[in-house]
CSV table of C-alpha atoms in Angstrom, one decimal:
chain,number,residue,atom,x,y,z
A,1,UNK,CA,82.6,90.5,75.7
A,2,UNK,CA,83.6,87.6,77.9
A,3,UNK,CA,86.4,88.0,80.4
A,4,UNK,CA,88.7,85.0,80.9
A,5,UNK,CA,89.3,84.6,84.7
A,6,UNK,CA,91.9,82.2,85.9
A,7,UNK,CA,91.4,81.2,89.6
A,8,UNK,CA,94.8,80.3,91.1
A,9,UNK,CA,96.4,79.7,94.4
A,10,UNK,CA,98.0,77.1,96.6
A,11,UNK,CA,96.1,73.9,97.5
A,12,UNK,CA,92.9,74.0,99.6
A,13,UNK,CA,92.2,77.7,99.7
A,14,UNK,CA,88.8,77.4,98.1
A,15,UNK,CA,89.5,77.8,94.4
A,16,UNK,CA,87.0,75.2,93.2
A,17,UNK,CA,84.3,76.5,95.6
A,18,UNK,CA,84.7,79.9,94.0
A,19,UNK,CA,84.7,78.4,90.5
A,20,UNK,CA,81.4,76.6,91.3
A,21,UNK,CA,79.9,79.8,92.9
A,22,UNK,CA,80.7,81.9,89.7
A,23,UNK,CA,79.6,79.2,87.4
A,24,UNK,CA,76.3,78.9,89.2
A,25,UNK,CA,76.4,75.1,89.5
A,26,UNK,CA,78.5,72.4,91.1
A,27,UNK,CA,81.0,71.5,88.4
A,28,UNK,CA,84.2,71.0,90.3
A,29,UNK,CA,84.6,68.5,93.1
A,30,UNK,CA,85.1,70.2,96.4
A,31,UNK,CA,86.7,68.5,99.5
A,32,UNK,CA,88.7,69.5,102.5
A,33,UNK,CA,91.6,67.3,101.3
A,34,UNK,CA,94.2,69.3,99.4
A,35,UNK,CA,95.0,68.5,95.8
A,36,UNK,CA,91.5,67.4,94.6
A,37,UNK,CA,91.7,69.5,91.5
A,38,UNK,CA,94.5,68.4,89.1
A,39,UNK,CA,93.5,69.4,85.5
A,40,UNK,CA,92.4,72.7,84.4
A,41,UNK,CA,88.6,73.0,84.2
A,42,UNK,CA,86.7,75.6,82.2
A,43,UNK,CA,83.2,76.9,82.3
A,44,UNK,CA,81.1,79.9,81.5
A,45,UNK,CA,80.0,82.0,84.5
A,46,UNK,CA,78.5,85.4,85.3
A,47,UNK,CA,79.1,87.9,88.1
A,48,UNK,CA,76.5,90.7,88.0
A,49,UNK,CA,76.7,92.1,84.5
A,50,UNK,CA,80.1,90.5,83.7
A,51,UNK,CA,80.3,87.5,81.4
A,52,UNK,CA,83.1,85.3,82.5
A,53,UNK,CA,85.1,82.3,81.0
A,54,UNK,CA,86.3,80.6,84.2
A,55,UNK,CA,89.4,78.5,84.5
A,56,UNK,CA,89.8,76.4,87.7
A,57,UNK,CA,93.4,75.3,88.3
A,58,UNK,CA,95.2,72.8,90.5
A,59,UNK,CA,96.8,74.0,93.7
A,60,UNK,CA,100.2,75.7,93.0
A,61,UNK,CA,103.2,73.6,94.1
A,62,UNK,CA,106.7,75.1,93.9
A,63,UNK,CA,108.3,72.2,92.0
A,64,UNK,CA,109.9,71.9,88.6
A,65,UNK,CA,110.8,68.2,88.2
A,66,UNK,CA,109.0,65.5,86.3
A,67,UNK,CA,106.5,64.8,89.2
A,68,UNK,CA,102.7,65.0,89.0
A,69,UNK,CA,102.9,68.2,91.1
A,70,UNK,CA,105.2,69.8,88.5
A,71,UNK,CA,102.9,68.9,85.7
A,72,UNK,CA,100.0,70.4,87.6
A,73,UNK,CA,102.0,73.6,88.1
A,74,UNK,CA,102.6,73.7,84.3
A,75,UNK,CA,98.8,73.6,83.8
A,76,UNK,CA,98.4,76.5,86.2
A,77,UNK,CA,101.0,78.5,84.4
A,78,UNK,CA,99.2,77.8,81.1
A,79,UNK,CA,96.0,79.1,82.6
A,80,UNK,CA,97.8,82.3,83.7
A,81,UNK,CA,99.0,82.9,80.1
A,82,UNK,CA,95.4,82.4,78.8
A,83,UNK,CA,93.8,84.7,81.3
A,84,UNK,CA,92.6,88.3,81.0
A,85,UNK,CA,92.4,88.6,84.8
A,86,UNK,CA,93.9,86.4,87.5
A,87,UNK,CA,92.0,85.7,90.7
A,88,UNK,CA,94.7,84.9,93.3
A,89,UNK,CA,93.1,83.1,96.2
A,90,UNK,CA,94.6,82.9,99.7
A,91,UNK,CA,93.0,81.5,102.9
A,92,UNK,CA,92.3,84.4,105.2
A,93,UNK,CA,92.0,82.2,108.2
A,94,UNK,CA,95.5,80.8,107.7
A,95,UNK,CA,97.1,84.0,106.5
A,96,UNK,CA,100.0,84.5,104.1
A,97,UNK,CA,102.2,81.4,103.8
A,98,UNK,CA,105.7,81.1,102.2
A,99,UNK,CA,104.1,79.4,99.2
A,100,UNK,CA,101.6,82.3,98.8
A,101,UNK,CA,104.6,84.6,98.7
A,102,UNK,CA,106.4,82.6,96.0
A,103,UNK,CA,103.2,82.4,94.0
A,104,UNK,CA,102.8,86.2,94.3
A,105,UNK,CA,106.4,86.6,92.9
A,106,UNK,CA,105.4,84.5,89.9
A,107,UNK,CA,102.2,86.6,89.3
A,108,UNK,CA,104.1,89.9,89.4
A,109,UNK,CA,106.3,88.6,86.5
A,110,UNK,CA,103.2,87.4,84.5
A,111,UNK,CA,102.3,91.0,83.5
A,112,UNK,CA,98.6,90.3,83.9
A,113,UNK,CA,96.0,92.1,86.1
A,114,UNK,CA,95.7,90.3,89.4
A,115,UNK,CA,92.7,90.4,91.9
A,116,UNK,CA,93.9,89.3,95.3
A,117,UNK,CA,91.1,87.4,97.1
A,118,UNK,CA,91.2,86.6,100.9
A,119,UNK,CA,88.8,83.7,100.9
A,120,UNK,CA,87.0,82.2,104.0
A,121,UNK,CA,86.8,85.7,105.3
A,122,UNK,CA,83.6,85.2,107.2
A,123,UNK,CA,84.0,85.9,111.0
A,124,UNK,CA,86.7,87.7,113.0
A,125,UNK,CA,89.2,84.9,112.8
A,126,UNK,CA,90.0,85.9,109.2
A,127,UNK,CA,90.8,89.6,110.0
A,128,UNK,CA,94.5,89.0,110.6
A,129,UNK,CA,95.0,87.1,107.4
A,130,UNK,CA,93.1,89.8,105.4
A,131,UNK,CA,95.6,92.5,106.6
A,132,UNK,CA,98.6,90.2,106.1
A,133,UNK,CA,97.6,90.0,102.4
A,134,UNK,CA,98.7,93.6,101.9
A,135,UNK,CA,102.3,92.4,102.3
A,136,UNK,CA,102.0,90.4,99.0
A,137,UNK,CA,102.3,93.7,97.1
A,138,UNK,CA,99.4,92.8,94.8
A,139,UNK,CA,97.1,95.7,95.8
A,140,UNK,CA,94.1,95.7,98.1
A,141,UNK,CA,92.8,92.3,99.0
A,142,UNK,CA,89.1,91.5,98.5
A,143,UNK,CA,87.5,89.7,101.4
A,144,UNK,CA,85.1,87.0,100.2
A,145,UNK,CA,83.5,83.8,101.3
A,146,UNK,CA,83.1,81.6,98.3
A,147,UNK,CA,81.1,79.1,100.3
A,148,UNK,CA,78.6,81.6,101.6
A,149,UNK,CA,78.6,84.0,98.6
A,150,UNK,CA,79.8,87.0,100.7
A,151,UNK,CA,81.8,89.7,99.0
A,152,UNK,CA,80.7,89.0,95.5
A,153,UNK,CA,79.8,92.7,94.9
A,154,UNK,CA,83.4,93.7,95.9
A,155,UNK,CA,84.8,91.0,93.6
A,156,UNK,CA,82.7,92.3,90.7
A,157,UNK,CA,84.1,95.8,91.3
A,158,UNK,CA,87.7,94.5,91.5
A,159,UNK,CA,87.4,92.5,88.3
A,160,UNK,CA,85.7,95.3,86.4
A,161,UNK,CA,88.4,97.8,87.5
A,162,UNK,CA,91.2,95.3,86.6
A,163,UNK,CA,89.8,94.8,83.1
A,164,UNK,CA,89.4,98.6,82.6
A,165,UNK,CA,92.9,99.3,83.8
A,166,UNK,CA,94.2,96.6,81.3
A,167,UNK,CA,92.4,98.3,78.4
A,168,UNK,CA,93.4,101.8,79.4
A,169,UNK,CA,97.0,100.9,80.2
A,170,UNK,CA,98.8,99.8,83.3
A,171,UNK,CA,99.8,103.2,84.6
A,172,UNK,CA,98.7,104.2,88.1
A,173,UNK,CA,95.3,105.8,88.4
A,174,UNK,CA,95.5,109.5,87.6
A,175,UNK,CA,93.1,112.4,88.2
A,176,UNK,CA,91.9,112.0,84.7
A,177,UNK,CA,91.1,108.3,85.4
A,178,UNK,CA,89.2,109.4,88.5
A,179,UNK,CA,87.1,111.7,86.3
A,180,UNK,CA,86.5,108.9,83.8
A,181,UNK,CA,85.3,106.7,86.7
A,182,UNK,CA,82.6,109.4,87.4
A,183,UNK,CA,81.3,108.8,83.8
A,184,UNK,CA,80.4,105.1,84.5
A,185,UNK,CA,76.8,104.5,85.2
A,186,UNK,CA,75.7,104.6,88.9
A,187,UNK,CA,73.9,101.3,89.6
A,188,UNK,CA,70.8,102.5,91.5
A,189,UNK,CA,68.5,99.8,92.9
A,190,UNK,CA,65.0,100.9,93.9
A,191,UNK,CA,63.9,98.6,96.7
A,192,UNK,CA,61.2,98.3,99.3
A,193,UNK,CA,58.1,96.4,100.5
A,194,UNK,CA,55.4,95.5,97.9
A,195,UNK,CA,53.2,98.3,96.7
A,196,UNK,CA,55.4,101.0,98.2
A,197,UNK,CA,55.5,102.9,94.9
A,198,UNK,CA,58.9,101.7,93.5
A,199,UNK,CA,57.8,101.3,89.8
A,200,UNK,CA,55.7,104.5,90.0
A,201,UNK,CA,58.8,106.4,91.2
A,202,UNK,CA,60.9,105.1,88.4
A,203,UNK,CA,58.3,106.0,85.8
A,204,UNK,CA,58.1,109.5,87.3
A,205,UNK,CA,61.9,109.9,87.0
A,206,UNK,CA,61.9,108.6,83.4
A,207,UNK,CA,58.8,110.7,82.6
A,208,UNK,CA,57.2,107.8,80.8
A,209,UNK,CA,55.2,104.7,81.7
A,210,UNK,CA,58.2,102.4,81.3
A,211,UNK,CA,57.2,100.0,84.0
A,212,UNK,CA,53.9,98.3,84.7
A,213,UNK,CA,52.2,99.8,87.8
A,214,UNK,CA,48.9,99.4,89.6
A,215,UNK,CA,47.2,99.0,93.0
A,216,UNK,CA,47.9,95.3,93.1
A,217,UNK,CA,50.9,94.3,95.2
A,218,UNK,CA,53.6,92.2,93.6
A,219,UNK,CA,53.2,93.3,89.9
A,220,UNK,CA,57.0,93.5,89.5
A,221,UNK,CA,58.7,90.1,89.6
A,222,UNK,CA,62.0,90.4,87.8
A,223,UNK,CA,64.7,93.0,88.6
A,224,UNK,CA,64.3,95.3,85.6
A,225,UNK,CA,67.3,97.5,84.6
A,226,UNK,CA,66.8,100.8,82.7
A,227,UNK,CA,69.6,103.0,81.5
A,228,UNK,CA,69.0,106.7,82.1
A,229,UNK,CA,70.7,110.0,82.5
A,230,UNK,CA,70.1,112.7,85.2
A,231,UNK,CA,71.8,116.1,84.6
A,232,UNK,CA,74.5,114.5,82.5
A,233,UNK,CA,75.2,111.7,85.0
A,234,UNK,CA,74.7,108.1,83.6
A,235,UNK,CA,72.4,106.1,85.8
A,236,UNK,CA,71.3,102.4,85.6
A,237,UNK,CA,68.0,102.2,87.4
A,238,UNK,CA,67.0,98.8,88.7
A,239,UNK,CA,63.4,98.2,89.6
A,240,UNK,CA,63.0,95.3,92.0
A,241,UNK,CA,60.2,93.1,93.4
A,242,UNK,CA,58.8,94.0,96.8
A,243,UNK,CA,60.3,92.2,99.8
A,244,UNK,CA,57.8,90.9,102.4
A,245,UNK,CA,58.7,89.3,105.7
A,246,UNK,CA,60.4,86.0,105.2
A,247,UNK,CA,57.6,84.1,107.0
A,248,UNK,CA,55.1,85.3,104.4
A,249,UNK,CA,57.2,84.4,101.4
A,250,UNK,CA,56.0,80.9,100.5
A,251,UNK,CA,55.3,80.7,96.8
A,252,UNK,CA,58.3,79.6,94.7
A,253,UNK,CA,57.9,82.4,92.2
A,254,UNK,CA,57.9,85.0,95.0
A,255,UNK,CA,61.0,83.4,96.5
A,256,UNK,CA,62.8,83.8,93.2
A,257,UNK,CA,61.7,87.4,93.0
A,258,UNK,CA,63.1,88.2,96.4
A,259,UNK,CA,66.3,86.4,95.5
A,260,UNK,CA,66.6,88.6,92.4
A,261,UNK,CA,66.1,91.7,94.7
A,262,UNK,CA,68.8,90.6,97.1
A,263,UNK,CA,71.1,90.0,94.1
A,264,UNK,CA,70.3,93.5,92.8
A,265,UNK,CA,71.2,95.0,96.2
A,266,UNK,CA,74.6,93.2,96.3
A,267,UNK,CA,75.6,94.5,92.9
A,268,UNK,CA,74.3,98.0,93.2
A,269,UNK,CA,76.2,101.2,94.2
A,270,UNK,CA,73.3,103.0,95.8
A,271,UNK,CA,69.9,101.7,97.1
A,272,UNK,CA,66.8,103.9,97.3
A,273,UNK,CA,64.5,102.4,99.9
A,274,UNK,CA,61.0,103.5,99.0
A,275,UNK,CA,58.5,103.7,101.9
A,276,UNK,CA,54.9,104.7,101.9
A,277,UNK,CA,55.1,107.8,104.0
A,278,UNK,CA,51.9,106.9,105.8
A,279,UNK,CA,53.4,103.7,107.2
A,280,UNK,CA,57.2,104.2,107.0
A,281,UNK,CA,59.8,102.5,109.1
A,282,UNK,CA,57.8,99.4,109.8
A,283,UNK,CA,59.8,96.3,110.8
A,284,UNK,CA,60.3,95.1,107.2
A,285,UNK,CA,61.6,98.5,106.2
A,286,UNK,CA,64.2,98.2,108.9
A,287,UNK,CA,65.2,94.7,107.8
A,288,UNK,CA,65.7,95.8,104.2
A,289,UNK,CA,67.7,98.9,105.3
A,290,UNK,CA,69.9,96.8,107.5
A,291,UNK,CA,70.5,94.4,104.6
A,292,UNK,CA,71.7,97.3,102.4
A,293,UNK,CA,74.1,98.5,105.1
A,294,UNK,CA,75.5,95.0,105.8
A,295,UNK,CA,76.1,94.6,102.1
A,296,UNK,CA,78.1,97.9,102.1
A,297,UNK,CA,75.8,99.8,99.8
A,298,UNK,CA,75.0,103.5,100.1
A,299,UNK,CA,71.4,104.1,101.3
A,300,UNK,CA,68.9,106.9,100.5
A,301,UNK,CA,65.4,106.9,101.9
A,302,UNK,CA,62.4,107.9,99.7
A,303,UNK,CA,59.2,108.8,101.5
A,304,UNK,CA,56.6,108.2,98.8
A,305,UNK,CA,53.0,109.5,98.6
A,306,UNK,CA,54.2,112.7,100.4
A,307,UNK,CA,51.2,114.6,99.0
A,308,UNK,CA,49.0,112.6,101.4
A,309,UNK,CA,50.8,113.8,104.6
A,310,UNK,CA,48.8,116.4,106.5
A,311,UNK,CA,51.6,118.2,108.5
A,312,UNK,CA,54.9,117.6,106.6
A,313,UNK,CA,57.2,119.6,109.0
A,314,UNK,CA,56.0,117.7,112.1
A,315,UNK,CA,56.1,114.4,110.3
A,316,UNK,CA,59.7,114.9,109.2
A,317,UNK,CA,60.8,115.8,112.7
A,318,UNK,CA,59.2,112.7,114.2
A,319,UNK,CA,60.5,110.5,111.3
A,320,UNK,CA,64.2,111.6,111.9
A,321,UNK,CA,63.9,110.9,115.6
A,322,UNK,CA,62.4,107.5,114.9
A,323,UNK,CA,65.1,106.7,112.3
A,324,UNK,CA,67.9,107.5,114.7
A,325,UNK,CA,66.4,105.3,117.4
A,326,UNK,CA,65.3,102.4,115.2
A,327,UNK,CA,68.2,102.3,112.7
A,328,UNK,CA,71.3,103.9,114.3
A,329,UNK,CA,73.6,102.3,111.7
A,330,UNK,CA,71.9,104.5,109.1
A,331,UNK,CA,72.1,107.7,111.1
A,332,UNK,CA,72.4,110.7,108.8
A,333,UNK,CA,70.9,108.9,105.8
A,334,UNK,CA,69.0,111.4,103.6
A,335,UNK,CA,65.2,111.1,103.6
A,336,UNK,CA,63.7,112.7,100.5
A,337,UNK,CA,60.0,113.5,100.5
A,338,UNK,CA,58.6,112.5,97.1
A,339,UNK,CA,55.3,112.2,95.3
A,340,UNK,CA,55.6,110.5,91.9
A,341,UNK,CA,52.0,111.6,91.0
A,342,UNK,CA,52.6,115.2,91.8
A,343,UNK,CA,56.2,115.2,90.6
A,344,UNK,CA,57.4,116.4,94.0
A,345,UNK,CA,60.9,115.9,95.4
A,346,UNK,CA,62.4,114.0,92.5
A,347,UNK,CA,65.4,116.4,91.9
A,348,UNK,CA,66.1,116.3,95.7
A,349,UNK,CA,66.1,112.6,95.7
A,350,UNK,CA,68.5,112.3,92.8
A,351,UNK,CA,70.8,114.9,94.3
A,352,UNK,CA,70.9,112.8,97.5
A,353,UNK,CA,71.7,109.7,95.3
A,354,UNK,CA,74.6,111.5,93.6
A,355,UNK,CA,75.9,112.8,97.0
A,356,UNK,CA,75.7,109.3,98.6
A,357,UNK,CA,77.5,107.7,95.6
A,358,UNK,CA,80.3,110.3,95.9
A,359,UNK,CA,80.6,109.6,99.6
A,360,UNK,CA,80.6,105.9,99.0
A,361,UNK,CA,83.6,106.3,96.7
A,362,UNK,CA,85.4,108.8,98.9
A,363,UNK,CA,89.0,108.4,100.1
A,364,UNK,CA,90.4,110.4,103.0
A,365,UNK,CA,94.1,111.3,103.2
A,366,UNK,CA,96.0,109.5,106.0
A,367,UNK,CA,97.2,112.8,107.5
A,368,UNK,CA,93.7,114.2,107.8
A,369,UNK,CA,92.5,110.9,109.3
A,370,UNK,CA,95.2,111.0,112.0
A,371,UNK,CA,94.6,114.6,112.9
A,372,UNK,CA,90.9,113.7,113.3
A,373,UNK,CA,91.9,110.7,115.4
A,374,UNK,CA,94.1,112.7,117.8
A,375,UNK,CA,91.4,115.4,118.2
A,376,UNK,CA,88.7,112.8,118.8
A,377,UNK,CA,90.5,110.8,121.4
A,378,UNK,CA,91.7,114.0,123.2
A,379,UNK,CA,88.0,115.0,123.5
A,380,UNK,CA,86.8,111.6,124.5
A,381,UNK,CA,89.6,109.0,125.3
A,382,UNK,CA,88.9,105.3,125.3
A,383,UNK,CA,87.8,103.9,128.6
A,384,UNK,CA,90.4,102.0,130.7
A,385,UNK,CA,89.7,98.3,130.8
A,386,UNK,CA,90.8,96.2,133.8
A,387,UNK,CA,92.6,99.3,135.0
A,388,UNK,CA,94.8,99.6,131.9
A,389,UNK,CA,94.6,102.3,129.3
A,390,UNK,CA,94.0,101.6,125.6
A,391,UNK,CA,95.9,103.8,123.2
A,392,UNK,CA,94.8,104.3,119.5
A,393,UNK,CA,97.9,105.1,117.6
A,394,UNK,CA,97.3,105.3,113.9
A,395,UNK,CA,94.4,105.1,111.3
A,396,UNK,CA,94.4,104.7,107.5
A,397,UNK,CA,91.8,104.0,104.9
A,398,UNK,CA,92.4,100.7,103.1
A,399,UNK,CA,89.5,100.9,100.6
A,400,UNK,CA,86.4,102.7,99.4
A,401,UNK,CA,83.1,101.4,98.2
A,402,UNK,CA,82.3,101.4,101.1
A,403,UNK,CA,84.9,103.5,103.0
A,404,UNK,CA,86.9,101.0,105.1
A,405,UNK,CA,89.5,101.9,107.7
A,406,UNK,CA,92.1,100.2,109.9
A,407,UNK,CA,93.1,101.6,113.3
A,408,UNK,CA,96.2,100.4,115.0
A,409,UNK,CA,95.7,100.3,118.8
A,410,UNK,CA,97.3,98.9,121.9
A,411,UNK,CA,95.2,96.2,123.4
A,412,UNK,CA,92.9,96.2,120.4
A,413,UNK,CA,91.0,93.2,121.5
A,414,UNK,CA,89.9,95.0,124.7
A,415,UNK,CA,88.5,98.1,122.9
A,416,UNK,CA,84.7,98.2,123.7
A,417,UNK,CA,82.3,98.0,120.8
A,418,UNK,CA,80.6,101.1,122.1
A,419,UNK,CA,83.8,103.1,121.6
A,420,UNK,CA,84.2,101.7,118.1
A,421,UNK,CA,80.6,102.9,117.3
A,422,UNK,CA,81.5,106.3,118.7
A,423,UNK,CA,84.6,106.6,116.4
A,424,UNK,CA,82.6,105.5,113.4
A,425,UNK,CA,79.8,107.9,114.1
A,426,UNK,CA,82.2,110.8,114.7
A,427,UNK,CA,84.2,109.9,111.6
A,428,UNK,CA,81.0,109.9,109.5
A,429,UNK,CA,80.0,113.3,110.9
A,430,UNK,CA,83.5,114.8,110.5
A,431,UNK,CA,83.9,113.6,106.9
A,432,UNK,CA,80.4,114.3,105.8
A,433,UNK,CA,79.8,110.6,104.9
A,434,UNK,CA,76.5,110.3,106.7
A,435,UNK,CA,74.2,107.7,105.3
A,436,UNK,CA,77.1,105.6,104.0
A,437,UNK,CA,78.3,102.4,105.6
A,438,UNK,CA,81.7,103.0,107.3
A,439,UNK,CA,83.7,100.0,108.4
A,440,UNK,CA,86.4,100.2,111.0
A,441,UNK,CA,88.8,97.4,111.8
A,442,UNK,CA,90.9,97.6,114.9
A,443,UNK,CA,94.3,95.9,114.9
A,444,UNK,CA,97.1,95.5,117.5
A,445,UNK,CA,99.8,94.3,115.1
A,446,UNK,CA,102.7,96.4,113.8
A,447,UNK,CA,101.5,99.1,111.4
A,448,UNK,CA,101.9,97.6,107.9
A,449,UNK,CA,101.6,101.0,106.3
A,450,UNK,CA,104.2,103.0,108.1
A,451,UNK,CA,107.0,102.3,105.6
A,452,UNK,CA,105.0,103.8,102.8
A,453,UNK,CA,104.1,107.0,104.6
């Protein structure tokens, strides 16, 4: 079923750039000058597994006379009436403007699900506008960069949730809804270097020769999705092409295969990085793992061909030390020892996948977070910078998938990155979310959540 998505917002926030990105081709003219788009433009698009009917609209102007701007506004209102979901785009670098606020009022009266997008969110200059977007009262903003294709996985999740809420009713999410969410398939991408044993591992999980395997590297070219169930939990397994170092990827076909793999990572929930245990954590393994973490996906490590390791306990001790040193951003990630040929470690691997997925979706109560914060800074206070103390005051979680937090702090700009890493690592450990990307934003502005507490 196709979802009609109307892309709306004030002029020059990047609506047509997003339209072209989702359509997969340059259909709408894009320019820095405001007001380039005047008529509604429609096209078919796709985002992950969602089929979309896209409607690009003119920039919203708050006028109601007989002018061209008023007629353009009428076209936008018609698009809103036709839409299943509305993508309301603001410019994160500019922040919330009075026109954005008036448009938000219009959308609240439209009785349609709205996905709030903070576009142009690449870089730190956009952080303030991202947090300002909460004040519009349209839910959690999704940080995207239409120009660079960042945040498309989060946009997919937001549209999917908006459509589901529309079908199920507009009531707030209940505990029953949360249980239903657990019934949705976990999108599990199996990734790694060529010939690491990805397809062989999937065949072992499925207990059938579903995917072509062999000693030759590069047999898998497309990203192949297979629906499966493990102990009653729905899983969508995605086999991917091996990813070599960029300098070695020259043939056009291999470039397309690697592009498919990156796409699979962006739209997955959990990634299993398969490594040949005899040569694990080589440079390319670290590059792939870092990509997964930067995309905000949960990571589980699979050490394949474990039956060929002579001293497993000693190997695992050395591996964990090397992992903590070479990839500190993945500290705590579960490493499951597997042998697809011998059928070893498959249940342990899938248990780690389910646990990582649950942690990736986790939400922590604000009260628990602030008790943790007070305990943590009492044990290890932030260093004084230029002779002046830095005082963390308040922390709250603003989203899951991956868990993302905002901490209000005096002199936020002076807080050392090393102390932020300390807080993230301690929060991971205290909450049991090891192996899951945790994002922490530090803000000095007035706490925007205090009124709701």
